[in-house]
Amino acid sequence: AQRVTQPEKLLSVFKGAPVELKCNYSYSGSPELFWYVQYSRQRLQLLLRHISRESIKGFTADLNKGETSFHLKKPFAQEEDSAMYYCALLDYGQNFVFGPGTRLSVLP
Amino acid sequence: GAVVSQHPSRVICKSGTSVKIECRSLDFQATTMFWYRQFPKQSLMLMATSNEGSKATYEQGVEKDKFLINHASLTLSTLTVTSAHPEDSSFYICSARIAGGARRNEQFFGPGTRLTVL
């Protein structure tokens, strides 16, 4: 079955420090993976998707099929990055399977 | 572009009443819309997938007679919580998917509806 795990419920880093939000998945086939972000009191929005290979707001994520991971990284965290981050996988039926989410807190 | 709205944003109702939540894609056509439920500090749980003009597909464990979904047009889907009970209190979020083009499969989320059943 398709599954997305995010081992950290909460991640706190200081401003300017590197940040890595972990995401692992289980899926048979070629996965399509996404990172969604939910800022305080705002709706969920797409941060990036692996097929576009973009860097959004300084974040990048590389799909590692060997490790079945899609970790989200940013070299220098900013306070405005504080939010809830969800890793998601698009399954066979074209439905999203969301991970449990990681709350990132960037401290001043 | 690609904005999804939900109405109402917040609703409080008495136990036993029914509540309708609307989800609209404002500037694009959505052949597929999704309804999620989010409990406090938890992830989104897919409840059902609705396709325009056909019956919704419900996830396992979701009562279709309790959560009625109607996707009557390419821009509107409604979720009706029938005979609501306090345990139905939750945050309900809809999303709509762009069918094709460069942004295919991208889902756009509504702002959510907070339902509180007294």
PDB file of C-alpha atoms in Angstrom:
ATOM      1  CA  ALA A   1       0.000   0.000   0.000  1.00  0.00           C
ATOM      2  CA  GLN A   2       1.093   3.540  -0.607  1.00  0.00           C
ATOM      3  CA  ARG A   3       2.309   5.293   2.475  1.00  0.00           C
ATOM      4  CA  VAL A   4       4.116   8.499   3.347  1.00  0.00           C
ATOM      5  CA  THR A   5       5.979   8.952   6.604  1.00  0.00           C
ATOM      6  CA  GLN A   6       7.430  12.052   8.167  1.00  0.00           C
ATOM      7  CA  PRO A   7       9.288  11.001  11.297  1.00  0.00           C
ATOM      8  CA  GLU A   8       9.446  14.410  12.927  1.00  0.00           C
ATOM      9  CA  LYS A   9       6.273  15.992  14.276  1.00  0.00           C
ATOM     10  CA  LEU A  10       8.132  19.115  15.284  1.00  0.00           C
ATOM     11  CA  LEU A  11      11.423  20.524  14.114  1.00  0.00           C
ATOM     12  CA  SER A  12      12.971  23.623  15.641  1.00  0.00           C
ATOM     13  CA  VAL A  13      15.972  25.381  14.165  1.00  0.00           C
ATOM     14  CA  PHE A  14      17.553  28.775  14.594  1.00  0.00           C
ATOM     15  CA  LYS A  15      17.343  31.416  11.911  1.00  0.00           C
ATOM     16  CA  GLY A  16      20.131  30.984   9.399  1.00  0.00           C
ATOM     17  CA  ALA A  17      20.669  27.323  10.196  1.00  0.00           C
ATOM     18  CA  PRO A  18      20.165  24.592   7.598  1.00  0.00           C
ATOM     19  CA  VAL A  19      16.948  22.660   7.762  1.00  0.00           C
ATOM     20  CA  GLU A  20      15.958  19.240   6.478  1.00  0.00           C
ATOM     21  CA  LEU A  21      12.448  17.863   6.753  1.00  0.00           C
ATOM     22  CA  LYS A  22      12.416  14.147   6.207  1.00  0.00           C
ATOM     23  CA  CYS A  23       9.954  12.241   4.081  1.00  0.00           C
ATOM     24  CA  ASN A  24       9.952   8.567   3.200  1.00  0.00           C
ATOM     25  CA  TYR A  25       7.438   6.735   1.094  1.00  0.00           C
ATOM     26  CA  SER A  26       6.405   3.255   0.128  1.00  0.00           C
ATOM     27  CA  TYR A  27       5.121   2.829  -3.387  1.00  0.00           C
ATOM     28  CA  SER A  28       5.465   0.293  -6.140  1.00  0.00           C
ATOM     29  CA  GLY A  29       6.149   2.017  -9.404  1.00  0.00           C
ATOM     30  CA  SER A  30       7.334   5.471 -10.317  1.00  0.00           C
ATOM     31  CA  PRO A  31       6.096   7.885  -7.686  1.00  0.00           C
ATOM     32  CA  GLU A  32       5.116  11.483  -8.136  1.00  0.00           C
ATOM     33  CA  LEU A  33       5.948  13.382  -4.968  1.00  0.00           C
ATOM     34  CA  PHE A  34       5.077  16.802  -3.645  1.00  0.00           C
ATOM     35  CA  TRP A  35       5.686  19.065  -0.707  1.00  0.00           C
ATOM     36  CA  TYR A  36       2.779  21.181   0.512  1.00  0.00           C
ATOM     37  CA  VAL A  37       3.050  23.952   3.094  1.00  0.00           C
ATOM     38  CA  GLN A  38       0.428  25.422   5.394  1.00  0.00           C
ATOM     39  CA  TYR A  39       1.300  28.740   6.984  1.00  0.00           C
ATOM     40  CA  SER A  40      -0.564  29.856  10.075  1.00  0.00           C
ATOM     41  CA  ARG A  41      -4.231  30.567   9.300  1.00  0.00           C
ATOM     42  CA  GLN A  42      -3.708  30.005   5.583  1.00  0.00           C
ATOM     43  CA  ARG A  43      -4.738  27.290   3.216  1.00  0.00           C
ATOM     44  CA  LEU A  44      -2.559  24.446   2.109  1.00  0.00           C
ATOM     45  CA  GLN A  45      -0.459  25.352  -0.914  1.00  0.00           C
ATOM     46  CA  LEU A  46       1.983  23.593  -3.146  1.00  0.00           C
ATOM     47  CA  LEU A  47       5.621  24.253  -2.323  1.00  0.00           C
ATOM     48  CA  LEU A  48       7.276  22.062  -4.917  1.00  0.00           C
ATOM     49  CA  ARG A  49       6.943  18.854  -6.885  1.00  0.00           C
ATOM     50  CA  HIS A  50       9.765  16.562  -7.809  1.00  0.00           C
ATOM     51  CA  ILE A  51       9.070  16.458 -11.520  1.00  0.00           C
ATOM     52  CA  SER A  52       9.545  20.183 -11.930  1.00  0.00           C
ATOM     53  CA  ARG A  53      12.904  20.209 -10.138  1.00  0.00           C
ATOM     54  CA  GLU A  54      12.311  23.765  -9.015  1.00  0.00           C
ATOM     55  CA  SER A  55      13.688  25.607  -6.041  1.00  0.00           C
ATOM     56  CA  ILE A  56      10.912  27.507  -4.314  1.00  0.00           C
ATOM     57  CA  LYS A  57      11.644  29.994  -1.539  1.00  0.00           C
ATOM     58  CA  GLY A  58      15.101  28.438  -1.301  1.00  0.00           C
ATOM     59  CA  PHE A  59      13.737  24.945  -0.693  1.00  0.00           C
ATOM     60  CA  THR A  60      14.787  21.945  -2.721  1.00  0.00           C
ATOM     61  CA  ALA A  61      13.875  18.283  -2.585  1.00  0.00           C
ATOM     62  CA  ASP A  62      15.506  15.404  -4.375  1.00  0.00           C
ATOM     63  CA  LEU A  63      13.787  12.134  -5.026  1.00  0.00           C
ATOM     64  CA  ASN A  64      15.996   9.239  -3.940  1.00  0.00           C
ATOM     65  CA  LYS A  65      14.430   6.074  -5.234  1.00  0.00           C
ATOM     66  CA  GLY A  66      17.054   3.867  -3.599  1.00  0.00           C
ATOM     67  CA  GLU A  67      16.240   5.210  -0.164  1.00  0.00           C
ATOM     68  CA  THR A  68      12.584   5.922  -1.063  1.00  0.00           C
ATOM     69  CA  SER A  69      13.002   9.403   0.302  1.00  0.00           C
ATOM     70  CA  PHE A  70      12.044  12.920  -0.717  1.00  0.00           C
ATOM     71  CA  HIS A  71      13.586  15.103   1.952  1.00  0.00           C
ATOM     72  CA  LEU A  72      12.992  18.853   1.876  1.00  0.00           C
ATOM     73  CA  LYS A  73      16.036  21.036   2.431  1.00  0.00           C
ATOM     74  CA  LYS A  74      16.935  24.663   2.808  1.00  0.00           C
ATOM     75  CA  PRO A  75      20.464  25.886   3.542  1.00  0.00           C
ATOM     76  CA  PHE A  76      19.476  28.940   5.603  1.00  0.00           C
ATOM     77  CA  ALA A  77      16.139  28.914   7.394  1.00  0.00           C
ATOM     78  CA  GLN A  78      14.148  32.119   7.805  1.00  0.00           C
ATOM     79  CA  GLU A  79      11.559  32.937  10.435  1.00  0.00           C
ATOM     80  CA  GLU A  80       8.875  33.169   7.759  1.00  0.00           C
ATOM     81  CA  ASP A  81       9.493  29.520   6.927  1.00  0.00           C
ATOM     82  CA  SER A  82       7.762  28.527  10.152  1.00  0.00           C
ATOM     83  CA  ALA A  83       4.783  26.470   9.045  1.00  0.00           C
ATOM     84  CA  MET A  84       3.359  22.990   8.753  1.00  0.00           C
ATOM     85  CA  TYR A  85       4.907  20.957   5.946  1.00  0.00           C
ATOM     86  CA  TYR A  86       3.269  17.944   4.361  1.00  0.00           C
ATOM     87  CA  CYS A  87       4.919  15.479   2.055  1.00  0.00           C
ATOM     88  CA  ALA A  88       2.463  13.889  -0.381  1.00  0.00           C
ATOM     89  CA  LEU A  89       2.465  11.121  -2.939  1.00  0.00           C
ATOM     90  CA  LEU A  90       0.154  10.809  -5.902  1.00  0.00           C
ATOM     91  CA  ASP A  91      -1.165   7.264  -5.961  1.00  0.00           C
ATOM     92  CA  TYR A  92      -2.420   5.002  -8.727  1.00  0.00           C
ATOM     93  CA  GLY A  93      -5.879   6.482  -8.634  1.00  0.00           C
ATOM     94  CA  GLN A  94      -4.458   9.996  -8.944  1.00  0.00           C
ATOM     95  CA  ASN A  95      -5.282  10.707  -5.297  1.00  0.00           C
ATOM     96  CA  PHE A  96      -2.925  12.302  -2.854  1.00  0.00           C
ATOM     97  CA  VAL A  97      -1.632  10.377   0.118  1.00  0.00           C
ATOM     98  CA  PHE A  98      -0.416  12.865   2.698  1.00  0.00           C
ATOM     99  CA  GLY A  99       2.185  12.308   5.352  1.00  0.00           C
ATOM    100  CA  PRO A 100       1.388  13.259   8.951  1.00  0.00           C
ATOM    101  CA  GLY A 101       3.172  16.579   8.607  1.00  0.00           C
ATOM    102  CA  THR A 102       6.097  18.272  10.306  1.00  0.00           C
ATOM    103  CA  ARG A 103       5.754  21.566  12.086  1.00  0.00           C
ATOM    104  CA  LEU A 104       8.815  23.684  11.429  1.00  0.00           C
ATOM    105  CA  SER A 105       9.610  26.381  13.926  1.00  0.00           C
ATOM    106  CA  VAL A 106      12.388  28.790  13.036  1.00  0.00           C
ATOM    107  CA  LEU A 107      13.625  30.581  16.102  1.00  0.00           C
ATOM    108  CA  PRO A 108      15.094  34.100  15.985  1.00  0.00           C
TER     109      PRO A 108
ATOM    110  CA  GLY B   1      -5.177  31.941 -10.883  1.00  0.00           C
ATOM    111  CA  ALA B   2      -6.448  28.541  -9.700  1.00  0.00           C
ATOM    112  CA  VAL B   3      -8.333  29.702  -6.629  1.00  0.00           C
ATOM    113  CA  VAL B   4     -10.660  27.456  -4.682  1.00  0.00           C
ATOM    114  CA  SER B   5     -13.201  28.921  -2.314  1.00  0.00           C
ATOM    115  CA  GLN B   6     -15.246  27.319   0.420  1.00  0.00           C
ATOM    116  CA  HIS B   7     -18.407  28.519   2.068  1.00  0.00           C
ATOM    117  CA  PRO B   8     -19.046  28.881   4.907  1.00  0.00           C
ATOM    118  CA  SER B   9     -15.672  29.276   6.571  1.00  0.00           C
ATOM    119  CA  ARG B  10     -17.134  28.464   9.932  1.00  0.00           C
ATOM    120  CA  VAL B  11     -20.408  26.900  11.045  1.00  0.00           C
ATOM    121  CA  ILE B  12     -21.857  25.976  14.382  1.00  0.00           C
ATOM    122  CA  CYS B  13     -24.927  23.775  14.459  1.00  0.00           C
ATOM    123  CA  LYS B  14     -27.005  21.723  16.815  1.00  0.00           C
ATOM    124  CA  SER B  15     -26.738  17.977  16.981  1.00  0.00           C
ATOM    125  CA  GLY B  16     -29.110  16.307  14.551  1.00  0.00           C
ATOM    126  CA  THR B  17     -29.150  19.063  11.950  1.00  0.00           C
ATOM    127  CA  SER B  18     -27.605  18.920   8.484  1.00  0.00           C
ATOM    128  CA  VAL B  19     -24.915  21.228   7.227  1.00  0.00           C
ATOM    129  CA  LYS B  20     -23.948  21.950   3.626  1.00  0.00           C
ATOM    130  CA  ILE B  21     -20.464  23.090   2.656  1.00  0.00           C
ATOM    131  CA  GLU B  22     -19.768  24.461  -0.803  1.00  0.00           C
ATOM    132  CA  CYS B  23     -16.522  24.231  -2.703  1.00  0.00           C
ATOM    133  CA  ARG B  24     -15.987  26.284  -5.835  1.00  0.00           C
ATOM    134  CA  SER B  25     -13.172  26.561  -8.330  1.00  0.00           C
ATOM    135  CA  LEU B  26     -13.212  30.234  -9.206  1.00  0.00           C
ATOM    136  CA  ASP B  27     -11.144  30.520 -12.359  1.00  0.00           C
ATOM    137  CA  PHE B  28     -10.757  27.049 -13.714  1.00  0.00           C
ATOM    138  CA  GLN B  29     -12.808  23.974 -14.359  1.00  0.00           C
ATOM    139  CA  ALA B  30     -12.335  21.063 -12.055  1.00  0.00           C
ATOM    140  CA  THR B  31     -13.506  17.700 -13.257  1.00  0.00           C
ATOM    141  CA  THR B  32     -12.304  16.210  -9.992  1.00  0.00           C
ATOM    142  CA  MET B  33     -12.690  17.615  -6.511  1.00  0.00           C
ATOM    143  CA  PHE B  34     -11.624  16.108  -3.235  1.00  0.00           C
ATOM    144  CA  TRP B  35     -12.933  16.379   0.294  1.00  0.00           C
ATOM    145  CA  TYR B  36     -10.603  16.031   3.258  1.00  0.00           C
ATOM    146  CA  ARG B  37     -11.042  16.063   6.964  1.00  0.00           C
ATOM    147  CA  GLN B  38      -8.392  17.387   9.288  1.00  0.00           C
ATOM    148  CA  PHE B  39      -8.389  16.835  13.010  1.00  0.00           C
ATOM    149  CA  PRO B  40      -6.399  19.208  15.250  1.00  0.00           C
ATOM    150  CA  LYS B  41      -2.675  18.840  14.771  1.00  0.00           C
ATOM    151  CA  GLN B  42      -3.160  15.950  12.390  1.00  0.00           C
ATOM    152  CA  SER B  43      -2.764  15.448   8.694  1.00  0.00           C
ATOM    153  CA  LEU B  44      -5.443  15.593   6.038  1.00  0.00           C
ATOM    154  CA  MET B  45      -7.500  12.464   5.595  1.00  0.00           C
ATOM    155  CA  LEU B  46      -9.143  11.984   2.241  1.00  0.00           C
ATOM    156  CA  MET B  47     -12.861  11.390   2.638  1.00  0.00           C
ATOM    157  CA  ALA B  48     -14.042  11.161  -0.928  1.00  0.00           C
ATOM    158  CA  THR B  49     -13.317  12.013  -4.517  1.00  0.00           C
ATOM    159  CA  SER B  50     -16.036  13.599  -6.573  1.00  0.00           C
ATOM    160  CA  ASN B  51     -16.170  13.673 -10.328  1.00  0.00           C
ATOM    161  CA  GLU B  52     -18.498  16.004 -12.146  1.00  0.00           C
ATOM    162  CA  GLY B  53     -21.688  14.299 -13.171  1.00  0.00           C
ATOM    163  CA  SER B  54     -21.051  11.011 -11.417  1.00  0.00           C
ATOM    164  CA  LYS B  55     -21.269   9.531  -7.959  1.00  0.00           C
ATOM    165  CA  ALA B  56     -18.528  10.257  -5.488  1.00  0.00           C
ATOM    166  CA  THR B  57     -15.992   7.628  -4.538  1.00  0.00           C
ATOM    167  CA  TYR B  58     -15.687   7.304  -0.782  1.00  0.00           C
ATOM    168  CA  GLU B  59     -12.667   6.160   1.158  1.00  0.00           C
ATOM    169  CA  GLN B  60     -12.938   3.144   3.384  1.00  0.00           C
ATOM    170  CA  GLY B  61     -14.624   3.950   6.665  1.00  0.00           C
ATOM    171  CA  VAL B  62     -16.415   7.064   5.390  1.00  0.00           C
ATOM    172  CA  GLU B  63     -20.191   6.767   5.515  1.00  0.00           C
ATOM    173  CA  LYS B  64     -21.605   7.893   2.212  1.00  0.00           C
ATOM    174  CA  ASP B  65     -25.087   8.320   3.642  1.00  0.00           C
ATOM    175  CA  LYS B  66     -23.738  10.630   6.288  1.00  0.00           C
ATOM    176  CA  PHE B  67     -21.448  12.679   4.077  1.00  0.00           C
ATOM    177  CA  LEU B  68     -23.397  13.404   0.916  1.00  0.00           C
ATOM    178  CA  ILE B  69     -21.346  14.777  -1.953  1.00  0.00           C
ATOM    179  CA  ASN B  70     -22.760  16.380  -5.051  1.00  0.00           C
ATOM    180  CA  HIS B  71     -20.584  17.566  -7.922  1.00  0.00           C
ATOM    181  CA  ALA B  72     -23.210  19.100 -10.137  1.00  0.00           C
ATOM    182  CA  SER B  73     -20.998  21.321 -12.257  1.00  0.00           C
ATOM    183  CA  LEU B  74     -17.373  21.747 -13.255  1.00  0.00           C
ATOM    184  CA  THR B  75     -16.922  24.484 -10.688  1.00  0.00           C
ATOM    185  CA  LEU B  76     -19.005  23.371  -7.723  1.00  0.00           C
ATOM    186  CA  SER B  77     -19.001  20.468  -5.327  1.00  0.00           C
ATOM    187  CA  THR B  78     -20.989  20.312  -2.106  1.00  0.00           C
ATOM    188  CA  LEU B  79     -20.545  18.245   1.020  1.00  0.00           C
ATOM    189  CA  THR B  80     -23.583  17.789   3.233  1.00  0.00           C
ATOM    190  CA  VAL B  81     -23.054  16.425   6.716  1.00  0.00           C
ATOM    191  CA  THR B  82     -26.389  14.847   7.561  1.00  0.00           C
ATOM    192  CA  SER B  83     -27.692  14.499  11.099  1.00  0.00           C
ATOM    193  CA  ALA B  84     -24.494  15.942  12.468  1.00  0.00           C
ATOM    194  CA  HIS B  85     -23.167  14.835  15.825  1.00  0.00           C
ATOM    195  CA  PRO B  86     -20.409  16.298  18.010  1.00  0.00           C
ATOM    196  CA  GLU B  87     -17.925  13.720  16.722  1.00  0.00           C
ATOM    197  CA  ASP B  88     -18.377  15.220  13.246  1.00  0.00           C
ATOM    198  CA  SER B  89     -16.843  18.446  14.482  1.00  0.00           C
ATOM    199  CA  SER B  90     -13.736  18.959  12.423  1.00  0.00           C
ATOM    200  CA  PHE B  91     -12.019  21.028   9.769  1.00  0.00           C
ATOM    201  CA  TYR B  92     -13.235  20.114   6.307  1.00  0.00           C
ATOM    202  CA  ILE B  93     -11.085  21.014   3.338  1.00  0.00           C
ATOM    203  CA  CYS B  94     -11.840  20.657  -0.326  1.00  0.00           C
ATOM    204  CA  SER B  95      -9.449  20.717  -3.230  1.00  0.00           C
ATOM    205  CA  ALA B  96      -9.783  20.768  -6.964  1.00  0.00           C
ATOM    206  CA  ARG B  97      -7.453  19.340  -9.520  1.00  0.00           C
ATOM    207  CA  ILE B  98      -6.429  20.795 -12.838  1.00  0.00           C
ATOM    208  CA  ALA B  99      -6.912  18.085 -15.397  1.00  0.00           C
ATOM    209  CA  GLY B 100      -4.253  18.891 -17.947  1.00  0.00           C
ATOM    210  CA  GLY B 101      -1.569  21.233 -19.092  1.00  0.00           C
ATOM    211  CA  ALA B 102       1.678  22.122 -17.403  1.00  0.00           C
ATOM    212  CA  ARG B 103       0.078  22.085 -13.974  1.00  0.00           C
ATOM    213  CA  ARG B 104      -1.667  18.773 -14.400  1.00  0.00           C
ATOM    214  CA  ASN B 105      -2.416  16.821 -11.239  1.00  0.00           C
ATOM    215  CA  GLU B 106      -1.710  19.872  -9.128  1.00  0.00           C
ATOM    216  CA  GLN B 107      -4.339  20.251  -6.479  1.00  0.00           C
ATOM    217  CA  PHE B 108      -5.528  23.609  -5.218  1.00  0.00           C
ATOM    218  CA  PHE B 109      -6.960  23.742  -1.782  1.00  0.00           C
ATOM    219  CA  GLY B 110      -9.789  25.703  -0.327  1.00  0.00           C
ATOM    220  CA  PRO B 111      -9.360  27.592   2.932  1.00  0.00           C
ATOM    221  CA  GLY B 112     -11.360  25.011   4.867  1.00  0.00           C
ATOM    222  CA  THR B 113     -14.580  25.021   6.857  1.00  0.00           C
ATOM    223  CA  ARG B 114     -14.582  24.667  10.615  1.00  0.00           C
ATOM    224  CA  LEU B 115     -17.636  22.689  11.686  1.00  0.00           C
ATOM    225  CA  THR B 116     -18.642  22.641  15.331  1.00  0.00           C
ATOM    226  CA  VAL B 117     -21.581  20.489  16.348  1.00  0.00           C
ATOM    227  CA  LEU B 118     -23.022  21.262  19.750  1.00  0.00           C
TER     228      LEU B 118
END
